[in-house]
Structure formats: structure tokens, C-alpha cells
Amino acid sequence: MAKTVPQENIRNFSIIAHIDHGKSTLADRIIQECGAVSDRQMSAQVMDTMDIEKERGITIKAQSVRLDYIKDGEHYILNLIDTPGHVDFSYEVSRSLASSDGALLIVDAAQGVEAQTIANVYIAIENDLELLPVVNKIDLPAADPDRVLTELEEAIGIDATEHNLVSAKTGIGVKELIDSIIERVPAPKGDANAPLKALIYDSWFDNYLGALALVRVFDGSIKKGQMAKVMGTKDEHQVLNLMYPNPIAPVKTDEIRTGEIGIVVMGLKTVDSLQVGDTITDAKNPTAEPIGGFEPAKPFVFAGIYPIETDKFEDLRDALNKLKLNDSSLSFEPESSMALGSGFRTGFLGMLHMEVVKERLEREFNLELIATAPTVVYRVKQTNGEEIEIQNPSELPEPQKIDTIYEPYVKATILTPQEYVGNLIKLLNDRRGIQIKMDYLNETRVLMEYDIPMNEIVMDFYDKLKSITKGYASFDYEPIGFRPGKLVKLDIRVAGEVVDSLSIIVPEEKARTRGLAFVAQLKELIPRQLFEVAIQASIGNNVIARSNVKSMGKNVTAKCYGGDITRKRKLLEKQKAGKKRMKSIGKVEVPQEAFMAVLKLES
Amino acid sequence: MLVYIHIPYCDSKCHYCSFNSYVDKFDTRSEYMKALCTQLSFELERFNTKEKQIKTLFIGGGTPSTVAAKLYKPIFELLKPYLQDDAEITTEANPNSATKKWLEGMKDLGVNRVSFGVQSFDRNKLKALGRAHSPHQAKDAIIYAKKIGFEHLSLDLIYNYQGDTKKLLFKDIEEAFNLPIDHISAYELTIENGTKFSSTPKVRQENEDLAFFVANEIRKRGFSHYEISNFGIYQSKHNKGYWKLENYIGAGAGAVGFLDDTRYYPQTNIEAYIHDPLKITKEHLSPDDLLTEKVFLGLRSTIGIQKSLLSDKMKKKAQILCKENKLNCDDIRYFNDNFFLSDELALYILD
């Protein structure tokens, strides 16, 4: 059972950092300094628990830790509230920050401020957090803390006079950092005698305990056994168990008090009923107003996901349902495609979310999947006045029924070394970006802000940006609403038939170039077969690009006598199995790579 | 029924060859020939062979001409009562070891067809393939074989070796047709695992044009194309028997036999075979396996596929192919006249 300490001795803080700037390492170091984990247990980064997180070095689910720390004989509770490290999860980030009273702003001593850091700092400022600038990796030969601190002041406009210099790797400055946290992060406010008001800032599914909510209690306290109400859903549940988060094993408690964080167990079957941002209160004596800013997760990017083996559709449904237990932002509904059979139109928070979900489905559920080109949501005003939202290009009405198509825009923030500005401007212009701001933070680093259609960044934008800046530029974005666009649906016809899953929505002025590139790429990917295959790109009935895959001339092995027949049969069966993985469009067989071709298109 | 006898000895190993053969085990030859008789007697019984029931005998290898004709005598004595009067009796031979004496000896035993491993008449290509003979030896051996009265003579050619050009292959075909042959086997070079070429797969060129060129040049000269690699005014009954899935005895180390729905595999190691020629592994073939084989074997030769063998779904697909002029059909069978596409056609029908 954990000790209770007075409210004024609690510190709730988050860590804001760009990928690779050492957030997890520093978190681990703080945990270790507080003695919550022995050196032996500290084998890997404690904070990142999912395999994919460890591999990619990013945090997808926020983790939290309650730490005990004694300073000058005084007992403190340090609640480290981790934040997801990617733009796709910015809503989760905002809720984690809303649960904190201060934030460590980590910047790499050699690399300086990055786009992601800036985006998260703005959220922290909105939430009135005390910001503690921390320059990490000061042990590196290229470390230049002064430059980095100046940059921080210029890019974000915060005062960095008071700051900490640390090396999470070697442990230098970590103890001093903890002292700064205690001194500078304000103790949580909140009325212990008011009705319970707790913010769900993370939720996940545990195989034994069911859906769990990680909460920050703002007012009152939550007690084991009481009836609690989730205000968004209005559902009431009994609190079965309460725990404080701990990197090794959660610590049971009977009560989570004002200012504390903790895990609430109510025996629920899905995280749908415990959505991030919702408020938990006392069912008998509820608080008047829920905590503001609750928005149910809303997907921005959609793609069709299909099993390569058509008989795996139900397995895919089961797998998606299992992932959904843990990810309320994931949405999916069955759809069918002429070429790909039965699958699901799946909604994601962003590109990374999509990649992570696909990878988890393949890895954890042993499925082989084809994902269609990702698309954003379009709003279409029809000539009859009706407005519809479409998540799949094939849903776009015929051109004569369309009055206006509105497409989503984002505000893109890019931080780059000055020498790549030219390349970036060209890329952003190609992608229909509108420059809003370009600031020189110092003589070498530039902050660029663009409004850009989201359609232009869902496919290969990030890779492209990284490649033209040799990996040095960083990028972040936030949705800023819908604007009208001159867009058309580009269809691909194979052997005369429109392949629904290959349709994409493109700006009219780019349709021809895209069509040509798409057709050329498909020609490379579709193997020669018995019949000549015509490949065309069209807008409506108007063909704008065409090519042919010549029919096959020869497929045979030379020798086959008495002793060769079995071997030859097995070879043929192997070829047959290979063909099973292809999708039939009429009498043409198309390999799965062809469905990914659009992802590789140069714009 | 048919009989195949495998002779696993060679003077040298060709760079492309994956057949079971050895260059350093000649001292086992007489023991081996005895073991062959032991297995053959057993097989004749297993196959419940009747008198005059064997319509073809094929001695292959390896290199049958590395074994003296007299050592074959007991085998012929054993088989004699079962051979039909007009049985096709073929032996393979290499130009360098098929001496006059050997050819005469084999003729006396009753062999009436010789298939010569010529491969090319180009000295450099022969060398590159690891062949032990010269263009001259090949011509002399064939001319002599004709002179002493062999009824049917065939020679092998290889194409799509890296240095092959239309010019070179044209010359090989011209040379072949200057000789008294009634059959040519023209093989596309294939790179097999465990051969010398497998470490340099680029020695094979992927050249569709050359394949069609070779086939056309041979057909133009009057040999009919009856299987992907085989052409002749005389068509080998033995080989056609394989492609029709007729029963065959397979005797020798590395041979394969077939009876109804089972394949029989004697041991491949010469010493092990000599020690126990009756130790034979079986492979059972399901009806599906057999159907697959009938389909692809039928499509790579003039044999075709009996319509009645196919399921409705397969017939439907075959019908599409007929409509698209990729396949021909009459009332009782489908047949293909572009053998080069046969695997693709088989895959389409069997899908």
C-alpha cells in the first residue's frame, strides 16, 4: 500500500521532446534516480512497452509512473506523465498535458528545436503548464547548449534563463533536474472536498482486468467500491480496484486523492466506454461540469484493408476488434471491392497510426494484408444541394452531380537547416502548399509554416521531405478545416474494367501526370500473362494515359521425362500457389504490389 | 509398358548436368550390371509383366556408352521374352565413348535407336558446356551408326547458352540436318541445383526469340514438333509413353518407375544400390496429382488433354482459352500447338 503525502508535495509533470531527443531515456533515468526500479530491472527502456514502440523508438500509448522521492527529509510524489511522441496522437498529447502542472521541454544539445517540440509546447502553453527547458545529450562532442537555448527562446518565445543541462545517457544533471521539478512545477490545485472530477487521459485494455482508465483527479477523490459515472457516456459503474502506476507492477490503493494520478478498474469490456478526454465523477454526488475539451477521437485518414487470402476476412474482423479494445480511435466497417474481395474501410488518426495498425495486424495476428492508397475525408456539395462526406474515392458522385468538393487542409510546421529551404519550397509548391510564415531562428535554422491540403501529405510527403533534407528537417501538422479544391477522380482500368481499389482523388491540374506515372508503374508491376493486358488511366470516360503489357511468349521448362514428372508437378504447384496470391480482374491476374503502386507515385 | 535402365557413369561431368552420374566409380560397373538384373527380375514380377508386353526399352544415363556392350548381355537375355517384336530399343551414347565396337555390340544385342549427346557442333560452346567430345567425333559416330544399320538416330542440341546467337544455332541445325538422323531433341539450357553452372546462373540467357527460332528452323526442315523439346519424322514411343503416364519400370541407381498411381525410387548411391537393389522408396499419387500431371504433360506435347478428365470449372477455363485462340479443341480433347506456353496454360486451367 502506497503512502499518502499532502497535496502540496505532489508534482505532476510531462516530458515534451522530439523523437530521438532522449525522452524515454531521461524518463528511465528519473525513475532510476527515485529508486523505483533496481539497476538489474533497468535492462531496456522501461517506458516504451510495445514491441513496435521499442523498434521505432516512439511512444504510441502514453505511460505514467508514480515515484516517491525524499528531499531534505520531505516526502514528495512525482507523477511522470508520458506523452505519445507523434503528431497522429496529438489529442492524446493534449490530454496528457492537461493532466500535468508542468512540463520538461527536452531539446537535443546538438540538434536543437524541432517541429514536433514546437507543436507540443503550444499545447503546453494553452494548458498553462510551467515549462522547464532541459538541454539533453550535453555529453556529445557536438553539444552546443547556448545555441540551442537561444533557438528555444527565438522559436517559441519562452524564457530559458532558468534551465537544466543533463545527459540522460550518463546521468549528469538528473538529480538537479529532479530538484528543479520540485521547486518549479506547482503543486496541483483542486478542492479535496468538492465532488469527484477526474480526467481520463489514457485508457487501454488489459487481458485480466478489462478496460482501464488512467486518470488525473482534479477535485475530490475516487474510492474503491464507490459508484462512478463516466460523464460522456453517462454510464455508471462500480469502481472495482484502484492502482498507482508503477514501471514494475501497479501499486494497489483504496483511494486516489485530489492532485494524484491513478488507474481505475471498473471491469469494462472495451475502451470505448472510457474514452480519452472524458470525465469520471461520483455517481451519487456528481460534479456540475465535465472537464472541457473532450472530443471523441476522429479519424483523418482512411484506407481499405484486405486480407490477401480471401478466406481470412473473419480473422481480420476478429483482429480489428481486438485492436479496437485498446484503441478507441480506430474505426472500421466492412467494404467490398471488385478486385480485392471483402475487407474493411478503416479510419486512422494519421499515417503513422495506419502503419502501426497494419503492422500490428500482420505481426500479432499473422495476417497478410493489402492496404489501398490512404485517402482523406472529402466533403462534397452536390448540385441538388445535398452535402455528403466521402471516405473512399469510389464513393465520389459523377462529375455532373458535383457542385464543389471541399478538402481538408492542415497547417504544416517545418524546421530545417537553411540550406534545404530551396528544396522545401519547391516540394511545398508542388504539393499546393501556401506559405504562411518563414522565420530564420538564427543564421542556420529556418521555421516554415504552410497551409497545405492534407491529400498532398498522406502518401509520400514525409519520406520525400526527409530525403530532400537528408533527414535534417522535422515536420508536424494540425488540421485547420476544409477548403474548396479543383479535384477529380482518377480511375485505373485494367483490361477495360475500372479497378475500384485503385481510384484516387487528385487535383485536376495533376491528373494527367499522375495518370501517366501510375500507368507506367503498373506496367512494370503486372507480369506478362496469357492475354495482353491493357492498362488505362481515365477521368470519367476520358482516357488520359494508356499502356499494354504484352502477352506472354513462353513459360515452360525444357526437360520432362519419367524421372522428372514429380519434380515438375511440384514446381507447377508452387507457381500455382504464387498465382493464388494474385487478384483476378476479369481474366487478368494482378499481383498485390500493384495495389500499393499508387503509394510510390511521384507527384 | 516401358522399361528404363539407368547407367550412372560418365567420363566427365557436364557443367549443366544434374542427372545421377559418377566419373570415378568405374570399378563398380560389373557389380552394378548384376544388381540391375536383380532389380529388373523383381520389377518384372511387381509389374506382373506378360510375354511380349514391353513395347519400349530405353537405356539412359549418365553415359551408357561408358559400359562395354557385353556387360548388357544378361539384361537383354532377361528381358527378351517380354519385349515385343517391333519394340523400340534406344540407347543414349556420347560421341567420344560410342566406339565402332560399342555401337556394333549394342546393335547385335537388339538396340535399334541411338540418341547421341551432341549438344552443339561449335567447338568453343562444347568446351564451355564441359563436353568431352569434338564436333568431328559426333559426326563420325552418327555416320558410322547409320552405316551399320541402326534404324533410328537422334541427336541432342542445347540452346540459350549465354554465347548463343541465331547464327550459331542456325549452323548447329544445318550441321544436324546434314547427318542421317530422323529425330532431334533441342533443349533450352536450364540451371539445376548442384551443377557447376548453378554458381554462374548467368550462363543461361532468357531469350524467347532464340527458342522460337530454333523450333522454327527445325520444323522448317520437315521434323514435326511433337513435344516442347522433341522433333522428328520418327517420334520416340518411349518418351511419348512417359507423357501419356503409361506404366514404366525404372531400374538402376537414380531411375524412377511408375505403376498406376505410385512412383518407385531405387537408391541413388551406386554402392548402396549394388548392396540392395530392391530397397525402393514409394511415392503415392493422389487423383489430383495425376490430373495435374496429365494436364501439363498433355499441353507440352501433341498428346493433349481428354476433355472428360476435367472438372466443369476447368473446362470453363479451357473454353476461354479456346475462344482466345490460345488452345485448340475437338470433340474429345483439348490440344495445344504453342508448347512454349504450356506451363502458363496448365496453371490457368488448373487454377
PDB file of C-alpha atoms in Angstrom, chain A residues 68-193:
ATOM      1  CA  ASP A  68       8.457   8.548  -4.319  1.00  0.00           C
ATOM      2  CA  TYR A  69      11.261  10.989  -3.626  1.00  0.00           C
ATOM      3  CA  ILE A  70      12.699  12.276  -0.386  1.00  0.00           C
ATOM      4  CA  LYS A  71      14.253  15.724  -0.454  1.00  0.00           C
ATOM      5  CA  ASP A  72      15.530  17.412   2.704  1.00  0.00           C
ATOM      6  CA  GLY A  73      13.546  14.921   4.798  1.00  0.00           C
ATOM      7  CA  GLU A  74      10.347  15.823   2.972  1.00  0.00           C
ATOM      8  CA  HIS A  75       8.388  13.090   1.112  1.00  0.00           C
ATOM      9  CA  TYR A  76       7.333  14.006  -2.415  1.00  0.00           C
ATOM     10  CA  ILE A  77       5.275  12.185  -5.013  1.00  0.00           C
ATOM     11  CA  LEU A  78       6.498  12.753  -8.556  1.00  0.00           C
ATOM     12  CA  ASN A  79       3.984  11.716 -11.199  1.00  0.00           C
ATOM     13  CA  LEU A  80       5.689  11.402 -14.522  1.00  0.00           C
ATOM     14  CA  ILE A  81       3.040  11.591 -17.221  1.00  0.00           C
ATOM     15  CA  ASP A  82       4.394  10.379 -20.509  1.00  0.00           C
ATOM     16  CA  THR A  83       3.043  11.674 -23.805  1.00  0.00           C
ATOM     17  CA  PRO A  84       2.764   9.891 -27.134  1.00  0.00           C
ATOM     18  CA  GLY A  85       5.553  11.027 -29.390  1.00  0.00           C
ATOM     19  CA  HIS A  86       3.795  11.523 -32.680  1.00  0.00           C
ATOM     20  CA  VAL A  87       1.602  14.072 -34.339  1.00  0.00           C
ATOM     21  CA  ASP A  88      -1.065  11.477 -35.151  1.00  0.00           C
ATOM     22  CA  PHE A  89      -1.760  11.258 -31.447  1.00  0.00           C
ATOM     23  CA  SER A  90      -1.852  14.960 -30.740  1.00  0.00           C
ATOM     24  CA  TYR A  91      -5.219  14.731 -28.996  1.00  0.00           C
ATOM     25  CA  GLU A  92      -3.802  12.207 -26.548  1.00  0.00           C
ATOM     26  CA  VAL A  93      -0.844  14.526 -26.082  1.00  0.00           C
ATOM     27  CA  SER A  94      -3.155  17.393 -25.254  1.00  0.00           C
ATOM     28  CA  ARG A  95      -4.996  15.303 -22.627  1.00  0.00           C
ATOM     29  CA  SER A  96      -1.749  14.128 -21.054  1.00  0.00           C
ATOM     30  CA  LEU A  97      -0.571  17.715 -20.854  1.00  0.00           C
ATOM     31  CA  ALA A  98      -3.923  18.794 -19.421  1.00  0.00           C
ATOM     32  CA  SER A  99      -3.280  16.324 -16.602  1.00  0.00           C
ATOM     33  CA  SER A 100       0.090  17.856 -15.787  1.00  0.00           C
ATOM     34  CA  ASP A 101       1.075  21.017 -13.966  1.00  0.00           C
ATOM     35  CA  GLY A 102       4.478  21.354 -15.548  1.00  0.00           C
ATOM     36  CA  ALA A 103       6.433  20.001 -18.495  1.00  0.00           C
ATOM     37  CA  LEU A 104      10.065  19.269 -19.154  1.00  0.00           C
ATOM     38  CA  LEU A 105      10.899  20.624 -22.565  1.00  0.00           C
ATOM     39  CA  ILE A 106      13.709  18.400 -23.793  1.00  0.00           C
ATOM     40  CA  VAL A 107      15.917  19.597 -26.609  1.00  0.00           C
ATOM     41  CA  ASP A 108      18.860  17.723 -28.050  1.00  0.00           C
ATOM     42  CA  ALA A 109      22.024  19.703 -27.361  1.00  0.00           C
ATOM     43  CA  ALA A 110      23.357  19.013 -30.828  1.00  0.00           C
ATOM     44  CA  GLN A 111      20.212  19.110 -32.948  1.00  0.00           C
ATOM     45  CA  GLY A 112      18.192  21.915 -31.469  1.00  0.00           C
ATOM     46  CA  VAL A 113      14.494  22.620 -31.642  1.00  0.00           C
ATOM     47  CA  GLU A 114      12.322  20.520 -33.943  1.00  0.00           C
ATOM     48  CA  ALA A 115       8.831  20.960 -35.363  1.00  0.00           C
ATOM     49  CA  GLN A 116       7.231  18.448 -33.054  1.00  0.00           C
ATOM     50  CA  THR A 117       8.643  20.150 -29.982  1.00  0.00           C
ATOM     51  CA  ILE A 118       7.092  23.418 -31.041  1.00  0.00           C
ATOM     52  CA  ALA A 119       3.649  21.921 -31.666  1.00  0.00           C
ATOM     53  CA  ASN A 120       3.650  20.304 -28.233  1.00  0.00           C
ATOM     54  CA  VAL A 121       4.935  23.396 -26.498  1.00  0.00           C
ATOM     55  CA  TYR A 122       1.969  25.335 -27.838  1.00  0.00           C
ATOM     56  CA  ILE A 123      -0.371  22.750 -26.328  1.00  0.00           C
ATOM     57  CA  ALA A 124       1.514  23.016 -23.033  1.00  0.00           C
ATOM     58  CA  ILE A 125       1.231  26.802 -23.066  1.00  0.00           C
ATOM     59  CA  GLU A 126      -2.515  26.554 -23.757  1.00  0.00           C
ATOM     60  CA  ASN A 127      -2.778  24.338 -20.684  1.00  0.00           C
ATOM     61  CA  ASP A 128      -0.863  26.866 -18.542  1.00  0.00           C
ATOM     62  CA  LEU A 129       1.943  24.470 -17.725  1.00  0.00           C
ATOM     63  CA  GLU A 130       5.165  25.585 -16.123  1.00  0.00           C
ATOM     64  CA  LEU A 131       7.832  24.845 -18.752  1.00  0.00           C
ATOM     65  CA  LEU A 132      11.276  23.649 -17.676  1.00  0.00           C
ATOM     66  CA  PRO A 133      13.769  23.858 -20.553  1.00  0.00           C
ATOM     67  CA  VAL A 134      16.110  20.848 -20.439  1.00  0.00           C
ATOM     68  CA  VAL A 135      19.060  20.501 -22.770  1.00  0.00           C
ATOM     69  CA  ASN A 136      19.863  16.809 -23.130  1.00  0.00           C
ATOM     70  CA  LYS A 137      22.876  14.940 -24.518  1.00  0.00           C
ATOM     71  CA  ILE A 138      25.322  17.540 -23.232  1.00  0.00           C
ATOM     72  CA  ASP A 139      27.958  14.798 -23.219  1.00  0.00           C
ATOM     73  CA  LEU A 140      28.007  14.730 -27.035  1.00  0.00           C
ATOM     74  CA  PRO A 141      31.047  16.315 -28.721  1.00  0.00           C
ATOM     75  CA  ALA A 142      28.727  18.370 -30.943  1.00  0.00           C
ATOM     76  CA  ALA A 143      26.692  19.664 -27.989  1.00  0.00           C
ATOM     77  CA  ASP A 144      26.066  23.415 -28.141  1.00  0.00           C
ATOM     78  CA  PRO A 145      23.681  24.232 -25.282  1.00  0.00           C
ATOM     79  CA  ASP A 146      23.922  28.017 -25.706  1.00  0.00           C
ATOM     80  CA  ARG A 147      22.886  27.899 -29.336  1.00  0.00           C
ATOM     81  CA  VAL A 148      20.048  25.512 -28.522  1.00  0.00           C
ATOM     82  CA  LEU A 149      18.772  27.707 -25.683  1.00  0.00           C
ATOM     83  CA  THR A 150      18.815  30.798 -27.894  1.00  0.00           C
ATOM     84  CA  GLU A 151      16.943  28.865 -30.519  1.00  0.00           C
ATOM     85  CA  LEU A 152      14.370  27.835 -27.955  1.00  0.00           C
ATOM     86  CA  GLU A 153      13.806  31.446 -26.982  1.00  0.00           C
ATOM     87  CA  GLU A 154      13.533  32.585 -30.593  1.00  0.00           C
ATOM     88  CA  ALA A 155      11.425  29.774 -31.929  1.00  0.00           C
ATOM     89  CA  ILE A 156       8.955  29.601 -29.101  1.00  0.00           C
ATOM     90  CA  GLY A 157       9.408  32.872 -27.302  1.00  0.00           C
ATOM     91  CA  ILE A 158       9.886  31.396 -23.847  1.00  0.00           C
ATOM     92  CA  ASP A 159      12.378  32.496 -21.243  1.00  0.00           C
ATOM     93  CA  ALA A 160      15.128  29.905 -20.993  1.00  0.00           C
ATOM     94  CA  THR A 161      17.276  31.625 -18.393  1.00  0.00           C
ATOM     95  CA  GLU A 162      16.360  29.004 -15.871  1.00  0.00           C
ATOM     96  CA  HIS A 163      17.181  25.673 -17.441  1.00  0.00           C
ATOM     97  CA  ASN A 164      18.792  22.320 -16.765  1.00  0.00           C
ATOM     98  CA  LEU A 165      21.685  20.718 -18.595  1.00  0.00           C
ATOM     99  CA  VAL A 166      21.617  16.922 -18.495  1.00  0.00           C
ATOM    100  CA  SER A 167      22.859  13.812 -20.098  1.00  0.00           C
ATOM    101  CA  ALA A 168      20.223  11.128 -19.714  1.00  0.00           C
ATOM    102  CA  LYS A 169      22.737   8.628 -21.015  1.00  0.00           C
ATOM    103  CA  THR A 170      25.404   9.253 -18.374  1.00  0.00           C
ATOM    104  CA  GLY A 171      23.104  10.563 -15.644  1.00  0.00           C
ATOM    105  CA  ILE A 172      24.769  14.002 -15.395  1.00  0.00           C
ATOM    106  CA  GLY A 173      22.362  16.626 -14.059  1.00  0.00           C
ATOM    107  CA  VAL A 174      19.456  14.262 -13.405  1.00  0.00           C
ATOM    108  CA  LYS A 175      19.408  14.775  -9.653  1.00  0.00           C
ATOM    109  CA  GLU A 176      19.491  18.555 -10.131  1.00  0.00           C
ATOM    110  CA  LEU A 177      16.657  18.215 -12.610  1.00  0.00           C
ATOM    111  CA  ILE A 178      14.519  16.446 -10.014  1.00  0.00           C
ATOM    112  CA  ASP A 179      15.247  19.281  -7.589  1.00  0.00           C
ATOM    113  CA  SER A 180      14.126  21.773 -10.235  1.00  0.00           C
ATOM    114  CA  ILE A 181      10.921  19.820 -10.768  1.00  0.00           C
ATOM    115  CA  ILE A 182      10.134  20.014  -7.075  1.00  0.00           C
ATOM    116  CA  GLU A 183      10.974  23.708  -6.919  1.00  0.00           C
ATOM    117  CA  ARG A 184       9.379  24.911 -10.131  1.00  0.00           C
ATOM    118  CA  VAL A 185       6.423  22.676 -11.020  1.00  0.00           C
ATOM    119  CA  PRO A 186       3.475  23.956  -8.986  1.00  0.00           C
ATOM    120  CA  ALA A 187       1.668  21.604  -6.637  1.00  0.00           C
ATOM    121  CA  PRO A 188      -1.720  20.525  -8.014  1.00  0.00           C
ATOM    122  CA  LYS A 189      -4.625  22.823  -7.252  1.00  0.00           C
ATOM    123  CA  GLY A 190      -8.066  21.383  -6.638  1.00  0.00           C
ATOM    124  CA  ASP A 191     -10.610  21.077  -3.888  1.00  0.00           C
ATOM    125  CA  ALA A 192     -10.391  17.874  -1.885  1.00  0.00           C
ATOM    126  CA  ASN A 193     -13.900  18.423  -0.531  1.00  0.00           C
TER     127      ASN A 193
END
